[in-house]
Short mmCIF file of C-alpha atoms (C1' of nucleotides) in Angstrom, two decimals:
data_model
loop_
_atom_site.label_atom_id
_atom_site.label_comp_id
_atom_site.label_asym_id
_atom_site.label_seq_id
_atom_site.Cartn_x
_atom_site.Cartn_y
_atom_site.Cartn_z
CA MET E 1 11.02 -3.16 16.50
CA ARG E 2 11.29 -5.45 19.48
CA LEU E 3 7.66 -5.60 20.04
CA PHE E 4 6.86 -5.88 16.38
CA LEU E 5 9.24 -8.78 15.95
CA GLU E 6 8.05 -10.53 19.19
CA ARG E 7 4.28 -10.24 18.67
CA GLY E 8 3.87 -9.38 15.06
CA TYR E 9 3.12 -5.91 13.58
CA ASP E 10 -0.62 -6.19 13.44
CA ALA E 11 -0.91 -7.69 17.02
CA THR E 12 1.04 -4.75 18.42
CA THR E 13 -0.94 -1.65 19.01
CA VAL E 14 0.49 1.80 18.99
CA SER E 15 -0.52 2.10 22.63
CA ASP E 16 1.77 -0.97 23.35
CA VAL E 17 4.68 0.79 21.67
CA ALA E 18 3.88 3.95 23.61
CA ALA E 19 3.70 2.09 26.85
CA ALA E 20 7.01 0.39 26.26
CA ALA E 21 8.55 3.62 25.49
CA GLU E 22 6.96 5.18 28.55
CA VAL E 23 5.22 7.95 26.75
CA SER E 24 1.61 8.58 25.62
CA SER E 25 0.21 7.34 22.38
CA MET E 26 -0.05 11.06 21.23
CA THR E 27 3.68 11.42 21.55
CA VAL E 28 4.27 8.43 19.24
CA PHE E 29 2.00 9.93 16.61
CA ARG E 30 3.77 13.19 16.83
CA HIS E 31 7.12 11.71 16.15
CA PHE E 32 5.88 9.02 13.54
CA PRO E 33 3.03 10.29 11.38
CA THR E 34 1.67 6.68 11.01
CA LYS E 35 2.29 3.39 12.66
CA GLU E 36 3.90 2.22 9.50
CA ASP E 37 6.70 4.86 9.93
CA LEU E 38 7.69 3.12 13.12
CA VAL E 39 9.20 0.53 10.86
CA LEU E 40 9.74 2.28 7.49
CA SER E 41 11.73 5.40 7.93
CA ASP E 42 13.19 5.57 4.50
CA ASP E 43 15.94 8.14 4.09
CA TYR E 44 17.79 6.42 1.32
CA ASP E 45 15.92 8.03 -1.48
CA PRO E 46 17.67 11.48 -1.59
CA LEU E 47 21.05 9.67 -1.23
CA ILE E 48 20.44 7.74 -4.40
CA ALA E 49 19.12 10.68 -6.35
CA ASP E 50 22.22 12.70 -5.39
CA ARG E 51 24.56 9.93 -6.32
CA ILE E 52 23.02 9.36 -9.76
CA LYS E 53 23.95 12.90 -10.85
CA SER E 54 27.60 12.22 -10.06
CA GLN E 55 27.77 9.38 -12.51
CA PRO E 56 29.84 9.75 -15.75
CA PRO E 57 27.27 11.09 -18.13
CA ASP E 58 28.68 9.28 -21.25
CA GLU E 59 27.60 5.88 -19.70
CA PRO E 60 24.32 4.43 -20.88
CA LEU E 61 21.38 5.48 -18.72
CA MET E 62 20.57 2.10 -17.05
CA ARG E 63 24.26 1.49 -16.17
CA ARG E 64 24.44 4.76 -14.43
CA MET E 65 21.33 3.90 -12.49
CA ALA E 66 22.74 0.56 -11.67
CA ALA E 67 25.99 1.94 -10.54
CA SER E 68 24.16 4.39 -8.21
CA LEU E 69 22.20 1.55 -6.59
CA LEU E 70 25.36 -0.66 -6.23
CA GLN E 71 27.22 2.25 -4.62
CA GLY E 72 24.31 2.61 -2.25
CA VAL E 73 24.46 -0.92 -0.95
CA ALA E 74 28.27 -0.79 -0.85
CA GLY E 75 28.07 2.01 1.59
CA LEU E 76 26.03 0.02 4.14
CA SER E 77 27.73 -0.91 7.40
CA ALA E 78 27.15 -4.27 8.99
CA ASP E 79 24.76 -2.61 11.43
CA ASP E 80 22.85 -0.98 8.56
CA ARG E 81 22.55 -4.37 6.94
CA GLU E 82 21.33 -6.01 10.21
CA LEU E 83 18.64 -3.33 10.82
CA LEU E 84 17.60 -3.60 7.15
CA LEU E 85 17.25 -7.23 7.50
CA ALA E 86 14.97 -7.07 10.54
CA ARG E 87 12.81 -4.42 8.85
CA LEU E 88 12.58 -6.61 5.66
CA ARG E 89 11.47 -9.66 7.56
CA LEU E 90 8.71 -7.58 9.09
CA THR E 91 7.87 -5.74 5.88
CA LEU E 92 7.57 -8.90 3.67
CA ALA E 93 5.25 -10.63 6.24
CA THR E 94 2.95 -7.72 6.71
CA PRO E 95 0.73 -6.53 3.80
CA ALA E 96 0.22 -3.11 5.07
CA LEU E 97 4.06 -2.56 5.42
CA ARG E 98 4.72 -4.13 2.08
CA ALA E 99 2.37 -1.82 0.32
CA ARG E 100 3.84 1.22 2.13
CA GLN E 101 7.43 -0.03 1.26
CA LEU E 102 6.28 -0.23 -2.41
CA ASP E 103 5.04 3.27 -2.38
CA ASN E 104 8.36 4.37 -0.94
CA GLN E 105 10.01 2.68 -3.85
CA TYR E 106 7.75 4.55 -6.20
CA ALA E 107 8.87 7.78 -4.49
CA THR E 108 12.51 6.78 -5.10
CA GLN E 109 11.60 6.37 -8.71
CA ARG E 110 10.21 9.74 -8.93
CA ALA E 111 13.28 11.17 -7.26
CA ILE E 112 15.64 9.45 -9.73
CA VAL E 113 13.65 10.82 -12.70
CA GLU E 114 13.45 14.28 -11.14
CA ALA E 115 17.22 14.29 -10.73
CA LEU E 116 17.99 13.20 -14.28
CA ARG E 117 15.34 14.98 -16.56
CA SER E 118 16.49 17.75 -18.76
CA ASP E 119 15.61 21.30 -17.91
CA PRO E 120 13.23 22.13 -20.70
CA PRO E 121 11.28 18.96 -20.13
CA ASP E 122 11.25 16.42 -22.79
CA PRO E 123 8.23 14.06 -22.45
CA ASP E 124 9.87 11.26 -24.35
CA GLN E 125 13.14 11.44 -22.35
CA GLU E 126 11.15 11.60 -19.19
CA PHE E 127 9.25 8.52 -20.12
CA ARG E 128 12.38 6.55 -20.91
CA LEU E 129 13.87 7.75 -17.60
CA TRP E 130 10.73 6.50 -15.87
CA VAL E 131 10.78 3.06 -17.43
CA SER E 132 14.47 2.66 -16.94
CA ALA E 133 14.31 3.67 -13.16
CA GLY E 134 11.39 1.40 -12.63
CA ALA E 135 13.19 -1.59 -14.18
CA CYS E 136 16.44 -0.93 -12.25
CA LEU E 137 14.53 -0.43 -8.95
CA ALA E 138 12.57 -3.61 -9.68
CA ALA E 139 15.83 -5.51 -10.05
CA ALA E 140 17.36 -3.97 -6.83
CA ALA E 141 14.06 -4.94 -4.92
CA ALA E 142 14.33 -8.43 -6.23
CA ALA E 143 17.92 -8.73 -4.96
CA ILE E 144 16.99 -7.21 -1.60
CA ILE E 145 14.01 -9.60 -1.18
CA ARG E 146 15.92 -12.64 -2.09
CA TRP E 147 18.74 -11.50 0.25
CA ALA E 148 16.23 -11.29 3.07
CA GLU E 149 14.71 -14.59 2.27
CA GLN E 150 18.13 -16.16 2.59
CA ASP E 151 18.48 -14.49 5.84
CA GLY E 152 21.42 -12.30 4.60
CA ARG E 153 23.59 -15.33 3.88
CA LEU E 154 24.33 -14.20 0.29
CA ASP E 155 26.31 -11.04 -0.44
CA LEU E 156 23.88 -8.27 -1.10
CA GLY E 157 26.17 -6.32 -3.40
CA GLU E 158 26.83 -9.36 -5.66
CA LEU E 159 23.21 -10.27 -5.71
CA MET E 160 22.13 -6.79 -6.78
CA ALA E 161 24.89 -6.58 -9.41
CA TYR E 162 23.58 -9.80 -10.81
CA ALA E 163 19.96 -8.66 -10.80
CA LEU E 164 20.94 -5.38 -12.45
CA ALA E 165 22.98 -7.24 -15.11
CA ILE E 166 19.94 -9.18 -16.06
CA VAL E 167 17.93 -6.15 -16.61
CA THR E 168 20.60 -4.08 -18.46
CA GLY E 169 21.15 -7.07 -20.79
CA GLU E 170 24.81 -7.70 -19.88
CA ASP E 171 23.83 -10.93 -18.45
CA GLY E 172 26.53 -12.28 -16.18
CA ASN E 173 26.95 -15.29 -13.97
CA PRO E 174 25.04 -16.01 -10.91
CA PRO E 175 27.12 -15.05 -7.78
CA HIS E 176 28.61 -18.07 -6.03
CA PRO E 177 25.54 -20.15 -6.05
CA SER E 178 26.16 -21.86 -2.74
CA PRO E 179 29.32 -20.89 -0.80
CA GLY E 180 27.66 -18.21 1.12
CA ARG E 181 29.45 -16.01 3.71
CA HIS E 182 29.07 -14.81 7.24
CA MET X 1 -16.71 5.57 -8.09
CA ARG X 2 -19.09 8.49 -8.66
CA LEU X 3 -18.80 9.62 -5.05
CA PHE X 4 -15.10 9.20 -4.99
CA LEU X 5 -14.61 11.19 -8.15
CA GLU X 6 -16.90 13.94 -7.04
CA ARG X 7 -15.58 14.41 -3.46
CA GLY X 8 -12.24 12.63 -3.44
CA TYR X 9 -11.47 9.22 -1.96
CA ASP X 10 -10.45 10.36 1.59
CA ALA X 11 -13.35 12.75 1.84
CA THR X 12 -15.83 10.01 1.12
CA THR X 13 -16.63 7.67 4.02
CA VAL X 14 -17.78 4.11 3.62
CA SER X 15 -20.97 5.24 5.24
CA ASP X 16 -21.49 7.76 2.36
CA VAL X 17 -21.04 4.97 -0.08
CA ALA X 18 -23.43 2.74 1.80
CA ALA X 19 -26.03 5.46 2.02
CA ALA X 20 -25.86 6.13 -1.76
CA ALA X 21 -26.21 2.45 -2.44
CA GLU X 22 -29.08 2.29 0.02
CA VAL X 23 -27.51 -0.47 2.15
CA SER X 24 -25.80 -0.43 5.56
CA SER X 25 -22.11 0.04 6.07
CA MET X 26 -21.81 -3.58 7.23
CA THR X 27 -23.21 -4.79 3.89
CA VAL X 28 -20.47 -2.76 2.14
CA PHE X 29 -17.70 -4.36 4.18
CA ARG X 30 -19.20 -7.75 3.52
CA HIS X 31 -18.77 -7.41 -0.25
CA PHE X 32 -15.56 -5.36 -0.16
CA PRO X 33 -13.14 -6.44 2.48
CA THR X 34 -11.53 -2.97 2.74
CA LYS X 35 -12.46 0.54 1.46
CA GLU X 36 -9.68 0.17 -1.10
CA ASP X 37 -11.31 -2.77 -2.76
CA LEU X 38 -14.26 -0.46 -3.74
CA VAL X 39 -11.78 0.98 -6.36
CA LEU X 40 -9.11 -1.83 -6.86
CA SER X 41 -10.83 -4.98 -7.75
CA ASP X 42 -7.92 -6.49 -9.62
CA ASP X 43 -8.86 -9.59 -11.55
CA TYR X 44 -6.37 -9.18 -14.28
CA ASP X 45 -3.60 -11.08 -12.56
CA PRO X 46 -4.73 -14.70 -13.16
CA LEU X 47 -5.37 -13.88 -16.80
CA ILE X 48 -1.84 -12.65 -17.37
CA ALA X 49 -0.40 -15.67 -15.53
CA ASP X 50 -2.49 -18.04 -17.76
CA ARG X 51 -1.60 -16.18 -20.94
CA ILE X 52 2.22 -16.33 -20.29
CA LYS X 53 2.14 -20.15 -20.25
CA SER X 54 0.68 -20.21 -23.79
CA GLN X 55 3.60 -18.27 -25.22
CA PRO X 56 6.05 -19.99 -27.54
CA PRO X 57 8.72 -21.32 -25.18
CA ASP X 58 11.53 -20.86 -27.47
CA GLU X 59 11.20 -16.97 -27.27
CA PRO X 60 13.40 -15.15 -24.77
CA LEU X 61 11.91 -14.87 -21.28
CA MET X 62 11.33 -11.11 -21.22
CA ARG X 63 9.86 -11.11 -24.73
CA ARG X 64 7.27 -13.79 -23.65
CA MET X 65 6.37 -11.69 -20.66
CA ALA X 66 6.11 -8.59 -22.80
CA ALA X 67 3.84 -10.35 -25.29
CA SER X 68 1.60 -11.55 -22.57
CA LEU X 69 1.20 -7.99 -21.19
CA LEU X 70 0.57 -6.58 -24.66
CA GLN X 71 -2.04 -9.12 -25.39
CA GLY X 72 -3.71 -8.32 -22.11
CA VAL X 73 -4.15 -4.47 -23.03
CA ALA X 74 -5.12 -5.46 -26.65
CA GLY X 75 -7.97 -7.49 -25.07
CA LEU X 76 -9.39 -4.42 -23.41
CA SER X 77 -12.68 -2.97 -24.63
CA ALA X 78 -13.37 0.72 -24.86
CA ASP X 79 -15.52 0.39 -21.76
CA ASP X 80 -12.77 -1.43 -19.90
CA ARG X 81 -10.31 1.30 -20.78
CA GLU X 82 -12.66 4.04 -19.72
CA LEU X 83 -13.17 2.45 -16.31
CA LEU X 84 -9.46 1.85 -16.07
CA LEU X 85 -8.81 5.45 -16.70
CA ALA X 86 -11.20 6.64 -13.95
CA ARG X 87 -9.63 4.25 -11.42
CA LEU X 88 -6.10 5.25 -12.38
CA ARG X 89 -6.82 8.98 -11.86
CA LEU X 90 -8.14 8.18 -8.43
CA THR X 91 -5.39 5.80 -7.60
CA LEU X 92 -2.54 8.04 -8.68
CA ALA X 93 -3.97 10.88 -6.61
CA THR X 94 -4.51 8.78 -3.50
CA PRO X 95 -1.50 7.50 -1.47
CA ALA X 96 -3.48 4.80 0.09
CA LEU X 97 -4.80 3.46 -3.19
CA ARG X 98 -1.36 3.93 -4.86
CA ALA X 99 0.24 1.81 -2.21
CA ARG X 100 -2.40 -0.81 -2.52
CA GLN X 101 -2.27 -0.91 -6.31
CA LEU X 102 1.51 -1.44 -6.10
CA ASP X 103 0.95 -4.31 -3.81
CA ASN X 104 -1.35 -5.86 -6.37
CA GLN X 105 1.37 -5.39 -8.83
CA TYR X 106 3.66 -7.39 -6.53
CA ALA X 107 1.10 -10.06 -6.39
CA THR X 108 0.92 -10.19 -10.23
CA GLN X 109 4.62 -10.51 -10.16
CA ARG X 110 4.40 -13.58 -7.86
CA ALA X 111 1.75 -15.08 -10.04
CA ILE X 112 3.88 -14.74 -13.13
CA VAL X 113 6.89 -16.29 -11.37
CA GLU X 114 4.62 -19.12 -10.11
CA ALA X 115 3.41 -19.80 -13.49
CA LEU X 116 6.86 -20.02 -15.14
CA ARG X 117 9.07 -21.69 -12.61
CA SER X 118 10.26 -25.24 -13.26
CA ASP X 119 8.88 -28.01 -11.18
CA PRO X 120 11.93 -29.13 -9.28
CA PRO X 121 12.34 -25.47 -8.15
CA ASP X 122 15.75 -23.92 -9.33
CA PRO X 123 16.53 -20.96 -7.09
CA ASP X 124 18.69 -19.24 -9.71
CA GLN X 125 16.04 -19.60 -12.45
CA GLU X 126 13.33 -18.35 -9.94
CA PHE X 127 15.49 -15.30 -9.25
CA ARG X 128 15.91 -14.52 -12.97
CA LEU X 129 12.23 -14.91 -13.32
CA TRP X 130 11.54 -12.59 -10.47
CA VAL X 131 13.89 -9.84 -11.79
CA SER X 132 12.48 -10.11 -15.41
CA ALA X 133 8.98 -10.09 -14.21
CA GLY X 134 9.63 -7.05 -12.04
CA ALA X 135 11.18 -5.21 -14.84
CA CYS X 136 8.46 -5.94 -17.32
CA LEU X 137 5.70 -4.96 -14.84
CA ALA X 138 7.61 -1.76 -14.11
CA ALA X 139 7.62 -0.93 -17.80
CA ALA X 140 3.92 -1.80 -18.13
CA ALA X 141 3.07 0.30 -15.11
CA ALA X 142 5.10 3.25 -16.50
CA ALA X 143 3.06 2.97 -19.75
CA ILE X 144 -0.25 2.92 -17.93
CA ILE X 145 0.64 5.76 -15.74
CA ARG X 146 1.79 7.90 -18.57
CA TRP X 147 -1.36 6.95 -20.53
CA ALA X 148 -3.50 8.09 -17.61
CA GLU X 149 -1.47 11.38 -17.27
CA GLN X 150 -2.26 12.08 -20.86
CA ASP X 151 -6.00 11.27 -20.09
CA GLY X 152 -5.98 8.37 -22.47
CA ARG X 153 -5.11 10.42 -25.58
CA LEU X 154 -2.21 8.11 -26.50
CA ASP X 155 -2.61 4.58 -27.54
CA LEU X 156 -2.04 2.36 -24.61
CA GLY X 157 -0.92 -0.63 -26.65
CA GLU X 158 1.65 1.35 -28.52
CA LEU X 159 2.93 3.05 -25.33
CA MET X 160 3.30 -0.22 -23.57
CA ALA X 161 5.06 -1.83 -26.43
CA TYR X 162 7.46 1.16 -26.46
CA ALA X 163 8.02 0.86 -22.72
CA LEU X 164 8.68 -2.90 -22.90
CA ALA X 165 11.03 -2.51 -25.86
CA ILE X 166 13.14 -0.14 -23.88
CA VAL X 167 13.40 -2.80 -21.08
CA THR X 168 14.00 -5.72 -23.37
CA GLY X 169 16.72 -3.90 -25.15
CA GLU X 170 15.17 -3.85 -28.59
CA ASP X 171 14.90 -0.15 -28.37
CA GLY X 172 12.34 1.15 -30.85
CA ASN X 173 10.91 4.53 -31.79
CA PRO X 174 8.48 6.41 -29.59
CA PRO X 175 4.85 5.95 -30.74
CA HIS X 176 3.42 8.95 -32.84
CA PRO X 177 4.81 11.60 -30.62
CA SER X 178 1.93 13.97 -30.90
CA PRO X 179 -0.90 12.72 -33.30
CA GLY X 180 -2.97 11.26 -30.55
CA ARG X 181 -6.35 9.45 -30.91
CA HIS X 182 -9.31 8.93 -28.73
"C1'" DC J 1 -49.64 -22.61 -0.48
"C1'" DT J 2 -46.88 -23.13 3.13
"C1'" DA J 3 -43.14 -24.72 5.88
"C1'" DA J 4 -38.33 -24.98 6.20
"C1'" DC J 5 -33.80 -23.82 5.25
"C1'" DA J 6 -30.02 -21.01 3.39
"C1'" DA J 7 -28.27 -16.66 2.24
"C1'" DA J 8 -28.16 -11.84 2.61
"C1'" DT J 9 -28.72 -7.96 5.33
"C1'" DG J 10 -29.15 -5.20 9.55
"C1'" DA J 11 -28.28 -3.40 14.30
"C1'" DT J 12 -25.25 -2.87 18.00
"C1'" DA J 13 -21.08 -2.56 20.40
"C1'" DG J 14 -16.31 -2.54 20.40
"C1'" DT J 15 -11.16 -1.99 18.93
"C1'" DT J 16 -7.59 0.55 16.55
"C1'" DT J 17 -5.63 4.20 13.98
"C1'" DC J 18 -5.27 8.80 13.66
"C1'" DT J 19 -6.72 14.12 14.27
"C1'" DA J 20 -7.85 18.38 16.71
"C1'" DA J 21 -8.03 21.23 20.57
"C1'" DC J 22 -6.39 22.65 24.65
"C1'" DA J 23 -3.73 22.33 29.02
"C1'" DT J 24 0.49 21.35 31.42
"C1'" DG J 25 5.28 21.12 32.38
"C1'" DT J 26 10.23 21.92 31.39
"C1'" DG J 27 14.47 23.98 29.80
"C1'" DA J 28 16.90 28.08 27.86
"C1'" DT J 29 17.36 32.90 27.22
"C1'" DT J 30 17.06 37.45 28.79
"C1'" DA U 1 13.38 35.66 38.12
"C1'" DA U 2 10.25 36.26 34.29
"C1'" DT U 3 9.42 34.65 29.75
"C1'" DC U 4 9.14 32.06 25.87
"C1'" DA U 5 9.43 28.05 22.88
"C1'" DC U 6 8.78 23.35 22.86
"C1'" DA U 7 7.82 18.69 24.08
"C1'" DT U 8 4.38 16.19 26.18
"C1'" DG U 9 -0.25 15.02 28.18
"C1'" DT U 10 -5.40 14.79 28.38
"C1'" DT U 11 -9.58 14.54 26.30
"C1'" DA U 12 -12.88 14.02 22.69
"C1'" DG U 13 -13.87 12.50 18.31
"C1'" DA U 14 -13.90 10.62 13.37
"C1'" DA U 15 -13.46 6.73 10.55
"C1'" DA U 16 -12.23 1.93 9.22
"C1'" DC U 17 -12.92 -2.15 10.44
"C1'" DT U 18 -14.63 -6.67 13.52
"C1'" DA U 19 -17.59 -9.83 16.04
"C1'" DT U 20 -22.05 -11.18 17.46
"C1'" DC U 21 -26.67 -11.80 17.09
"C1'" DA U 22 -31.15 -10.67 15.11
"C1'" DT U 23 -33.89 -10.15 10.97
"C1'" DT U 24 -35.30 -10.29 6.59
"C1'" DT U 25 -35.48 -12.43 1.95
"C1'" DG U 26 -35.43 -15.84 -1.44
"C1'" DT U 27 -35.74 -20.57 -2.77
"C1'" DT U 28 -37.02 -25.17 -2.44
"C1'" DA U 29 -39.77 -29.15 -0.73
"C1'" DG U 30 -43.75 -31.19 0.72
#
DNA sequence: CTAACAAATGATAGTTTCTAACATGTGATT
DNA sequence: AATCACATGTTAGAAACTATCATTTGTTAG
């Protein structure tokens, strides 16, 4: 991360990273399947999929998804958020990383649908799950991106709640437009 | 496309494509900046962005976006749909293409926001645009993916209308669950 | 018809990511 | 102290690009 932030992702070769870590390039590739994985080691997906099954099943679908995502960001420590911010800066600025991150989001979408679909599969239900999950994740991503663009000055939880409210229709008020915090 | 469908995307080198086209590899790279561009030559984005500005401005935001997307697929010829189907099969099966396609979708999202945002930029409005566009594109993508998974047997327009209705809240009925057409 | 000019193509060499095969060292268990 | 699993290193190589320069092709002007 230090090298990538200093010299840029594309301008930093895996050999550079290996040298800085005082190992051979091969060792890097053994621990990180691709160069992208040096930045994007996404292990949030299973957590979200787990959390969504513990939501009250009488709530509407999208609200359950929204609640899971909000609980996810609520559980982030200050350190988590700092690291997330650094990764986001790099990711948004680097096409290769951006594409890969979006594919991770797609995997999360699949995990959510997988977690919620009924056992004898119902194609129509699964489609509705897929659409709803896609919309919620798009809202969450929008919040995270805006949060990163503002250098983390806004509150991520409030921002995401606002974004999700837009999508679920229960259109609330924007979170403290200017006050900021931190 | 023929080679990619026959032998798979990863198993086909750019040299193979160049040989089949009876040109040198260099010539391929001059016409297609990356190997992915051989499959994903997305020129739909500007069309959608244009169309969205010609929607009745008194309609709710998401309905305008939905209408633009639906008009987009309505304008596809049978040949267009056939090519789209072949590309989708390949794209869904190939991680590299999938990631790139998602990045294209991200670019479309930006184009839509760009087309709709007010001239003195309003951060809150822009955020709402971003969230809404993301949700609509997620719904459209869900419809396209399902359409491809069903080998184009369902009607793409109806499927997308259904998906968009789920997201805009005006939850309709699923399109002819089984009849199919093709 | 030819000369001249612009554009497309080709050839070559190089960098970078990533894979495969095999060799080496190191630490824990028996 | 011998052995075995495992992390690491070395080397060779494929494949996607990039840069540079030569060559061809097509088009237009004289």
